CSV table of C-alpha atoms and ligand atoms in Angstrom, one decimal:
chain,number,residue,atom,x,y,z
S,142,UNK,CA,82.6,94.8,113.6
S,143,UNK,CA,81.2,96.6,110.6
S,144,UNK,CA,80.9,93.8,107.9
S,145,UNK,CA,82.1,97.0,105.4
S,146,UNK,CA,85.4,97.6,107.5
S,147,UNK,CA,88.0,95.2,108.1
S,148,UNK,CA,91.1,95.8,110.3
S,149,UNK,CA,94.1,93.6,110.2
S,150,UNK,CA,96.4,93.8,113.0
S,151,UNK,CA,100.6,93.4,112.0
S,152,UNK,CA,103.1,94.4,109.3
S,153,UNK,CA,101.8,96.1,106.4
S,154,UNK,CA,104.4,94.3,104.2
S,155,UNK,CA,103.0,90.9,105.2
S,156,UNK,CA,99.2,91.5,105.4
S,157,UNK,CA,99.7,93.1,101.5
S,158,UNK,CA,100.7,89.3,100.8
S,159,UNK,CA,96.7,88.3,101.8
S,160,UNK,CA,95.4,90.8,99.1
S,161,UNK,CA,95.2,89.4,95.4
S,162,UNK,CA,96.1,91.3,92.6
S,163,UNK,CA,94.3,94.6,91.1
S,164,UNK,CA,91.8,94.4,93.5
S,165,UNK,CA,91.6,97.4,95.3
S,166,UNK,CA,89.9,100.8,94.5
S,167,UNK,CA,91.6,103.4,96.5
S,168,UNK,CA,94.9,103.2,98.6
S,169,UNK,CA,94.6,106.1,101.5
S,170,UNK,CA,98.3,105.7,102.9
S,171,UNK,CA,99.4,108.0,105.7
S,172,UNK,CA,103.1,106.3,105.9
S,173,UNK,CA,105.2,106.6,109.4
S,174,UNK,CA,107.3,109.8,108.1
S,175,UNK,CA,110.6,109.0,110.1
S,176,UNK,CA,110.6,111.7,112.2
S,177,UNK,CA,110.8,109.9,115.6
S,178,UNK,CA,107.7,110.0,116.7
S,179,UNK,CA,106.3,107.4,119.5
S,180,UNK,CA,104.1,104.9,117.8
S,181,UNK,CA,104.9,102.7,120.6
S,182,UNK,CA,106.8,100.6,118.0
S,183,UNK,CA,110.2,102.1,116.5
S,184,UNK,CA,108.3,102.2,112.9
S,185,UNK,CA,109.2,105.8,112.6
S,186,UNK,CA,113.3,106.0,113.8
S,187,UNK,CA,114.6,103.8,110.4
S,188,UNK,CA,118.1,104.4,108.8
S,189,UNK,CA,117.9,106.4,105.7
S,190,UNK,CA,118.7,103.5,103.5
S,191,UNK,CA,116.0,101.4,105.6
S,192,UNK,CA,113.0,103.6,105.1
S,193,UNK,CA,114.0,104.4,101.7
S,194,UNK,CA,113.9,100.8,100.8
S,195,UNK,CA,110.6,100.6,103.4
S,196,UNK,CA,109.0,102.8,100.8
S,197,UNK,CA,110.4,101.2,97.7
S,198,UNK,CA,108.6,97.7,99.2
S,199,UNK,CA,105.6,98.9,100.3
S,200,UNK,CA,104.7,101.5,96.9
S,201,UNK,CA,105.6,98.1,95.1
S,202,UNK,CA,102.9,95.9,96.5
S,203,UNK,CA,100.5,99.0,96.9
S,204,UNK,CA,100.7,98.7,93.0
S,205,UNK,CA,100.2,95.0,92.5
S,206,UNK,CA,97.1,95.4,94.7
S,207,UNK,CA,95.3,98.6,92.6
S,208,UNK,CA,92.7,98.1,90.2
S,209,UNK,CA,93.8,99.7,86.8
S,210,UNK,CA,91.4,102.4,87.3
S,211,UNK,CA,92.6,103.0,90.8
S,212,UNK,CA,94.2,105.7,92.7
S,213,UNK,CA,97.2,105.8,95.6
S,214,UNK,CA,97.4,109.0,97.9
S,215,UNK,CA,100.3,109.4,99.9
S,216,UNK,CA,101.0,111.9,102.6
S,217,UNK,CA,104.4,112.5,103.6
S,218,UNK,CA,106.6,115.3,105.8
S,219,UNK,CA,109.6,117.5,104.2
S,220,UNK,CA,112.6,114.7,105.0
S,221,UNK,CA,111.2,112.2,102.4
S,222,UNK,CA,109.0,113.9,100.0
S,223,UNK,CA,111.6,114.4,96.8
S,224,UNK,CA,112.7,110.5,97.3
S,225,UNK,CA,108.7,109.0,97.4
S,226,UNK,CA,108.1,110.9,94.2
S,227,UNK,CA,111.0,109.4,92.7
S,228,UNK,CA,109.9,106.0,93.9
S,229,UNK,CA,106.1,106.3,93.0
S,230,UNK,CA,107.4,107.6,89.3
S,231,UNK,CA,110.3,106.0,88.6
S,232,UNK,CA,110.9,103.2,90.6
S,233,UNK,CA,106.6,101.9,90.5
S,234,UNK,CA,106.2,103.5,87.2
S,235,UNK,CA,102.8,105.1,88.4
S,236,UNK,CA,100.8,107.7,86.4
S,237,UNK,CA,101.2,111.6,88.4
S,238,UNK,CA,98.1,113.4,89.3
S,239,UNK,CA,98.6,115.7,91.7
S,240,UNK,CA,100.9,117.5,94.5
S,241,UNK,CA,98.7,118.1,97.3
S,242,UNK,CA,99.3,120.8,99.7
S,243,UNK,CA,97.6,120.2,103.1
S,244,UNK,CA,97.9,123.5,104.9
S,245,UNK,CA,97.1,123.8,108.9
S,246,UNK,CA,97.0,126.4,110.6
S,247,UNK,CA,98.9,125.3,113.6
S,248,UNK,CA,101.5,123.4,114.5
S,249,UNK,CA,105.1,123.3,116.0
S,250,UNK,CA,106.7,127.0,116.4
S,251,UNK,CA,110.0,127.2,115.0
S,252,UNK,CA,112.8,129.7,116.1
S,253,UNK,CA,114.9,129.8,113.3
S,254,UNK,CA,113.8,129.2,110.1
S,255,UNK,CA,109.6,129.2,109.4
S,256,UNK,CA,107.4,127.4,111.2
S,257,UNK,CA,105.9,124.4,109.1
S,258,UNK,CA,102.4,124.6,108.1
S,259,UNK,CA,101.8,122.2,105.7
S,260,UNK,CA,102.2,118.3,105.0
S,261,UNK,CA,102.5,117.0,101.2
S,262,UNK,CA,100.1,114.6,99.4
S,263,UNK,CA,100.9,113.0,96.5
S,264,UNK,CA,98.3,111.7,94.0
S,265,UNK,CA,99.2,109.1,91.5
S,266,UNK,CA,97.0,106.5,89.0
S,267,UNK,CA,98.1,103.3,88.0
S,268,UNK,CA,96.6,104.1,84.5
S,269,UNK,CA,95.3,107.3,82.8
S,270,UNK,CA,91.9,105.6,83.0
S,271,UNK,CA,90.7,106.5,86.7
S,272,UNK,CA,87.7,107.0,89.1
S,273,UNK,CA,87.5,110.9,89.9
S,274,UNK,CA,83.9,112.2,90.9
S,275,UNK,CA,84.8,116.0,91.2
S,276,UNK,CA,80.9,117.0,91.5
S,277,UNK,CA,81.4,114.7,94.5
S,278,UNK,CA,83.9,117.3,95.9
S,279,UNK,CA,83.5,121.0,94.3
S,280,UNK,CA,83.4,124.0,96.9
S,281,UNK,CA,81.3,126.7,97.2
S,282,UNK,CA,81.3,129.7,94.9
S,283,UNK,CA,82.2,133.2,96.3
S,284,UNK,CA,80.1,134.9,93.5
S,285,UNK,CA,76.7,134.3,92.4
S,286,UNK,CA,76.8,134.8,88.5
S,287,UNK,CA,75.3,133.3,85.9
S,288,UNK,CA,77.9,132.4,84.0
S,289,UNK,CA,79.6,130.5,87.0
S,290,UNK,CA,78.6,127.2,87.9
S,291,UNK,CA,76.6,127.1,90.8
S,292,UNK,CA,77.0,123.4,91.9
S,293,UNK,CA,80.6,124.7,92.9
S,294,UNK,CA,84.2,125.6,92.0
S,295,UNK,CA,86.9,122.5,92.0
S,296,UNK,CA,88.9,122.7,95.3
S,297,UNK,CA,92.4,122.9,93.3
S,298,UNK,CA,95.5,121.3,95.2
S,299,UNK,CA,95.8,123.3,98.5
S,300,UNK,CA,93.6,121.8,100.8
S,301,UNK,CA,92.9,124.0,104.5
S,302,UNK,CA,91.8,121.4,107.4
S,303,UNK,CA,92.7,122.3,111.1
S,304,UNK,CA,94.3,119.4,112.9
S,305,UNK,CA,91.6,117.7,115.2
S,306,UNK,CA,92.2,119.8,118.4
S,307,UNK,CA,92.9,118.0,122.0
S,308,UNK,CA,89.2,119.4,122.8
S,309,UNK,CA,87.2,117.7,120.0
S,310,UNK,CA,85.4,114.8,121.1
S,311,UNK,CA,86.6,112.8,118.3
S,312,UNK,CA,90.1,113.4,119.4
S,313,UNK,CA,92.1,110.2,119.4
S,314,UNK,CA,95.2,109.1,121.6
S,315,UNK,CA,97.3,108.8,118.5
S,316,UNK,CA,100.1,111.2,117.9
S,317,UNK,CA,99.2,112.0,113.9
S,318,UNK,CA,95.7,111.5,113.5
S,319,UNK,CA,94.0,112.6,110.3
S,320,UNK,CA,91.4,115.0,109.9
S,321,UNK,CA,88.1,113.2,108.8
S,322,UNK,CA,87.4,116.1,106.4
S,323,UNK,CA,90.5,115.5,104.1
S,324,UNK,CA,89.9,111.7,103.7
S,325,UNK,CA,86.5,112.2,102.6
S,326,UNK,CA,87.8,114.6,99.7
S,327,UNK,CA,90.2,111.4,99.0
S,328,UNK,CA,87.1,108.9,99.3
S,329,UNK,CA,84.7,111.5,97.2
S,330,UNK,CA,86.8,111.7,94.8
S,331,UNK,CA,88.5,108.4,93.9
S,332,UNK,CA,85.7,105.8,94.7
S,333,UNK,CA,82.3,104.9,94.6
S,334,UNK,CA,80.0,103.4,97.2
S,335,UNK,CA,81.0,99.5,97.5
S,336,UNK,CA,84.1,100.3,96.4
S,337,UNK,CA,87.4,99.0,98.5
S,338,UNK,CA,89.7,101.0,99.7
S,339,UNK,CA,92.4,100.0,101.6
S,340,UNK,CA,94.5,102.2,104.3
S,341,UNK,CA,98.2,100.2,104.8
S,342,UNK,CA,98.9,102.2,108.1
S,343,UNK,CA,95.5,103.0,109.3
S,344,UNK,CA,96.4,104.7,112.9
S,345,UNK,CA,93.7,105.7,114.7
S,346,UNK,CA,91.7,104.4,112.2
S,347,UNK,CA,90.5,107.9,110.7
S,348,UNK,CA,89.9,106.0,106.8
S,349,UNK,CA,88.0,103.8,108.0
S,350,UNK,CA,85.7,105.9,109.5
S,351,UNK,CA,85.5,108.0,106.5
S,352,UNK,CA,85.0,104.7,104.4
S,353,UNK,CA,82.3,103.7,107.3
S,354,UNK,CA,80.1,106.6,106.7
S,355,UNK,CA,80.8,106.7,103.0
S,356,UNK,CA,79.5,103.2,101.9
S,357,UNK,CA,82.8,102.2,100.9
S,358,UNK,CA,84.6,98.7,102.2
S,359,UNK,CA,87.4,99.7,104.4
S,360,UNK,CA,90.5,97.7,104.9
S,361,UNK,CA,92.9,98.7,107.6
S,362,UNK,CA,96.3,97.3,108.5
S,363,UNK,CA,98.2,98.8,111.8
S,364,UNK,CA,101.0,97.5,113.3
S,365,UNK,CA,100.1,98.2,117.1
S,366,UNK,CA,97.8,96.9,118.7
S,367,UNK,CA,96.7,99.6,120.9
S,368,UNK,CA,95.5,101.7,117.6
S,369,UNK,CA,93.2,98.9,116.2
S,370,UNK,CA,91.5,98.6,119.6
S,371,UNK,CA,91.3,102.2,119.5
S,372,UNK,CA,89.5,101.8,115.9
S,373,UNK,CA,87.5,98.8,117.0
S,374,UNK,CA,86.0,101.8,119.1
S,375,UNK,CA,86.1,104.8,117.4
S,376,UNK,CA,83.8,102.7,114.7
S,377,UNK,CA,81.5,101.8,117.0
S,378,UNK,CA,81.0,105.5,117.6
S,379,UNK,CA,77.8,107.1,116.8
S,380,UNK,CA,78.1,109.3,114.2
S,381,UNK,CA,77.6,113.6,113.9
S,382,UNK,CA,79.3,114.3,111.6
S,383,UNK,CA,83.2,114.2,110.5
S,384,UNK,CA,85.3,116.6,112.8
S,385,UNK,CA,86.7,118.8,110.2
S,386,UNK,CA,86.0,121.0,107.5
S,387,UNK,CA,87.5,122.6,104.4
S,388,UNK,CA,86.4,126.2,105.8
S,389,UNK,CA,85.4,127.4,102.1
S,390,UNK,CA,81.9,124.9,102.5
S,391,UNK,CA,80.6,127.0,105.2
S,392,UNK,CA,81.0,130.0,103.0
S,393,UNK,CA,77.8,131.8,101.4
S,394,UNK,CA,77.8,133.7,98.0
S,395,UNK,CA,77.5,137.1,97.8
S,396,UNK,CA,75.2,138.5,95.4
S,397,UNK,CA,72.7,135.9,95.5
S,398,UNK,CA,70.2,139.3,94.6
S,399,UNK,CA,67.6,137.4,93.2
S,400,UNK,CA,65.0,136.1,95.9
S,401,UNK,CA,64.3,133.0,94.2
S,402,UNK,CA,68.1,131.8,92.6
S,403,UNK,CA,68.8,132.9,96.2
S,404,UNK,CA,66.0,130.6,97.7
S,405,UNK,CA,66.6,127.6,95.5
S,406,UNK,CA,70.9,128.2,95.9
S,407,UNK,CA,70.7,128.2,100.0
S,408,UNK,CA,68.6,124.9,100.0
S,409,UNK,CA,71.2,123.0,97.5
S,410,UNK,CA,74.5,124.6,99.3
S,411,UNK,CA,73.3,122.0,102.4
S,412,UNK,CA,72.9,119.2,100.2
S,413,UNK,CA,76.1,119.5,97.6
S,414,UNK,CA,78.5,120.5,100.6
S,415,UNK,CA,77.3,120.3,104.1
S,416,UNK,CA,76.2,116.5,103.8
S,417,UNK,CA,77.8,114.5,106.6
S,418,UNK,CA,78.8,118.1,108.5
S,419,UNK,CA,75.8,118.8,111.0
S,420,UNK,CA,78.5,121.0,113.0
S,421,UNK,CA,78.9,123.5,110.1
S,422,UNK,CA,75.6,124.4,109.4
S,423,UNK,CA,75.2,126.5,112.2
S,424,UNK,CA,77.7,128.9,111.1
S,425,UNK,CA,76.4,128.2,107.8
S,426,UNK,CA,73.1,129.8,108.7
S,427,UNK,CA,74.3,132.9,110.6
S,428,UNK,CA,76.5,133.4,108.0
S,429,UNK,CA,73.2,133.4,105.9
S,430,UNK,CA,71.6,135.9,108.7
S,431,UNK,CA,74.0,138.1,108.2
S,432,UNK,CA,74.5,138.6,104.5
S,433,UNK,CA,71.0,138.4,103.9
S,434,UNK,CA,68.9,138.3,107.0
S,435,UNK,CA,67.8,142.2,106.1
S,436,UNK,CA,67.5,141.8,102.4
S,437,UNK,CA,64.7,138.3,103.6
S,438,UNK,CA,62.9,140.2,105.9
S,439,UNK,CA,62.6,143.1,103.4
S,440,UNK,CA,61.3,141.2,100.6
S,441,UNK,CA,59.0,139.5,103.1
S,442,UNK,CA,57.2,143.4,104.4
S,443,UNK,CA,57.3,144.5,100.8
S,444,UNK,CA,55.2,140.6,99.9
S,445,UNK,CA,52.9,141.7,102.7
S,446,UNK,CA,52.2,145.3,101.5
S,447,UNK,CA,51.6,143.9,97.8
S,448,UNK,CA,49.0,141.2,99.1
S,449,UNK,CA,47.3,143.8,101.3
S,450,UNK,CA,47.1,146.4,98.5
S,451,UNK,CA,45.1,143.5,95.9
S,452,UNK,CA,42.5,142.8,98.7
S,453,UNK,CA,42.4,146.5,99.5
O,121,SAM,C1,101.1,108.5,110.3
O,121,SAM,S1,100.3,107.2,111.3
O,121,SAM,C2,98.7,107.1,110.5
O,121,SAM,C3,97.7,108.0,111.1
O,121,SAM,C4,96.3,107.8,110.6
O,121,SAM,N1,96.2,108.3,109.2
O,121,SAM,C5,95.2,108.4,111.5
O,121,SAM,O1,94.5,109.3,111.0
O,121,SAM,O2,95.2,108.1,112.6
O,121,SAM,C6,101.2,105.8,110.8
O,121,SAM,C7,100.7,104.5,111.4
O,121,SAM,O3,101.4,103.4,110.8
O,121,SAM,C8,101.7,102.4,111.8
O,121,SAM,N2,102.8,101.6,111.2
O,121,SAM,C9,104.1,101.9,111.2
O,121,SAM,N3,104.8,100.9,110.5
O,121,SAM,C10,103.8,100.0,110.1
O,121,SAM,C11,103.9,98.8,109.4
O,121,SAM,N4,105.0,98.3,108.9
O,121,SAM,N5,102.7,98.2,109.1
O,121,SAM,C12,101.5,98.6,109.6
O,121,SAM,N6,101.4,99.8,110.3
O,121,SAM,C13,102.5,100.4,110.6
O,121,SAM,C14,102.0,103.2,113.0
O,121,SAM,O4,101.8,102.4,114.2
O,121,SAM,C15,101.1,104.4,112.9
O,121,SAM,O5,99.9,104.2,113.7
């Protein structure tokens, strides 16, 4: 195993115990929601009362553990969203960031009412003195102009990443696996390289890969079995590239008029947002061909016809 990722195997509530006091970075937790689904372990069919207090034991040591400058996302469905924000405010006394909307575009249909589309993400700080790199994690422009900034626009708090499909190669057998593309945002953001982050129901292991290809320690705890030999080999893994992408990185400015901001933008755009995304720069470059393809090859004949006419 990667000597940057460590995966404990059992109860999240006892392996907290083994980690000391303000010690850790970044907490990624992606909490069983108790909707009922199969984890091969009952984790997710609690009483009310038992995953409320659940939460209220498990936000509790997730605190002790956090560095003061640290940060805690949580992702949760509709049932218990309203009672983890009371428990991460009121109850843990934690500082509020932000309400994360994580919109898919598919999921289950439903026939009466509207169909769900997006899970929550709460952001909270244990103080108002916190890691958050947002040149790490700014999206493409739509505009060239001068007065915007180039280097990119900050993503705001609706966040578009497609589920990883069954057809993806880095699909997983895990019934609520991540996409990568939305725990590097978290990573990017809220830590530095060598920085420990710690993911208290790791799955199919989807932070630590993140965490892997990041330079960041990983620690993972997950109760079945199954899901840290699935890790175990997902890690070992080479990589391409995460499987999933905010679409707006593969997006191209328009009016980038001027050959040479154009020249020098197109080179950076790779660099600032398609770094650890080889699959998107395909699209990427047609997406270059087509907005600009003609205006290139123009400039190019008119070059020509200029050099000619000097040596004429
Ligand atoms: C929502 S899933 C996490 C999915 C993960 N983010 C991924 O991308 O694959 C929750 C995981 O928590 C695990 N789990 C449930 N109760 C747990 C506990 N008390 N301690 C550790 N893991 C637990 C489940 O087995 C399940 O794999």
């Amino acid at each position: 195993m990667d000597k940057m990722i460590e995966i404990k195997n059992g109860d999240a509530l006892e392996l907290f115990k083994n980690i000391k006091d303000n010690s850790i970075d970044l907490i990624v937790a992606d909490p069983p929601y108790n909707l009922n689904k199969d984890y091969g372990n009952n984790s997710d069919t609690k009483s009310f009362e038992e995953y409320i207090k659940f939460t209220e034991d498990w936000t509790r040591e997730a605190k002790r553990v956090l560095k003061p400058t640290g940060t805690i996302y949580v992702f949760m469905g509709f049932r218990f969203i309203s009672y983890l924000y009371q428990i991460l405010e009121k109850s843990q006394k934690l500082n509020f960031n932000n309400w994360i909307c994580w919109y898919y575009t598919q999921g289950i249909g439903k026939k009466k009412g509207f169909s769900p589309r997006h899970d929550d993400i709460l952001m909270f700080t244990k103080t108002d003195k916190f890691t958050f790199n947002l040149d790490s994690i700014r999206v493409p422009q739509k505009f060239y102009r001068s007065v915007n900034n180039m280097r990119g626009a900050n993503p705001g708090d609706v966040w578009e990443f497609s589920h990883v499909h069954y057809c993806q190669e880095n699909r997983q057998n895990h019934p609520t696996q991540k996409p990568e593309g939305l725990i590097e945002r978290m990573v990017l953001a809220s830590s530095n390289e060598g920085d420990i982050v710690l993911d208290p129901f790791s799955g199919s292991g989807t932070t630590l890969r993140v965490c892997q290809q990041l330079n960041r320690k990983g620690i993972g705890f997950e109760l079945n079995q199954e899901y840290v030999l699935m890790t175990e080999e997902r890690l070992k893994m080479p990589f391409t590239g995460f499987d999933s992408i905010d679409p707006r990185m593969e997006r191209v400015p328009n009016d980038l008029n001027d050959p040479a901001i154009r020249e020098e933008y197109l080179l950076n755009h790779i660099e600032w947002f398609l770094k650890n995304h080889n699959g998107a720069k395909d699209i990427f470059y047609k997406e270059v061909e087509a907005k600009y393809g003609q205006k290139i090859a123009k400039e190019k004949s008119q070059k020509k016809t200029i050099q000619k006419s000097i040596f004429d």
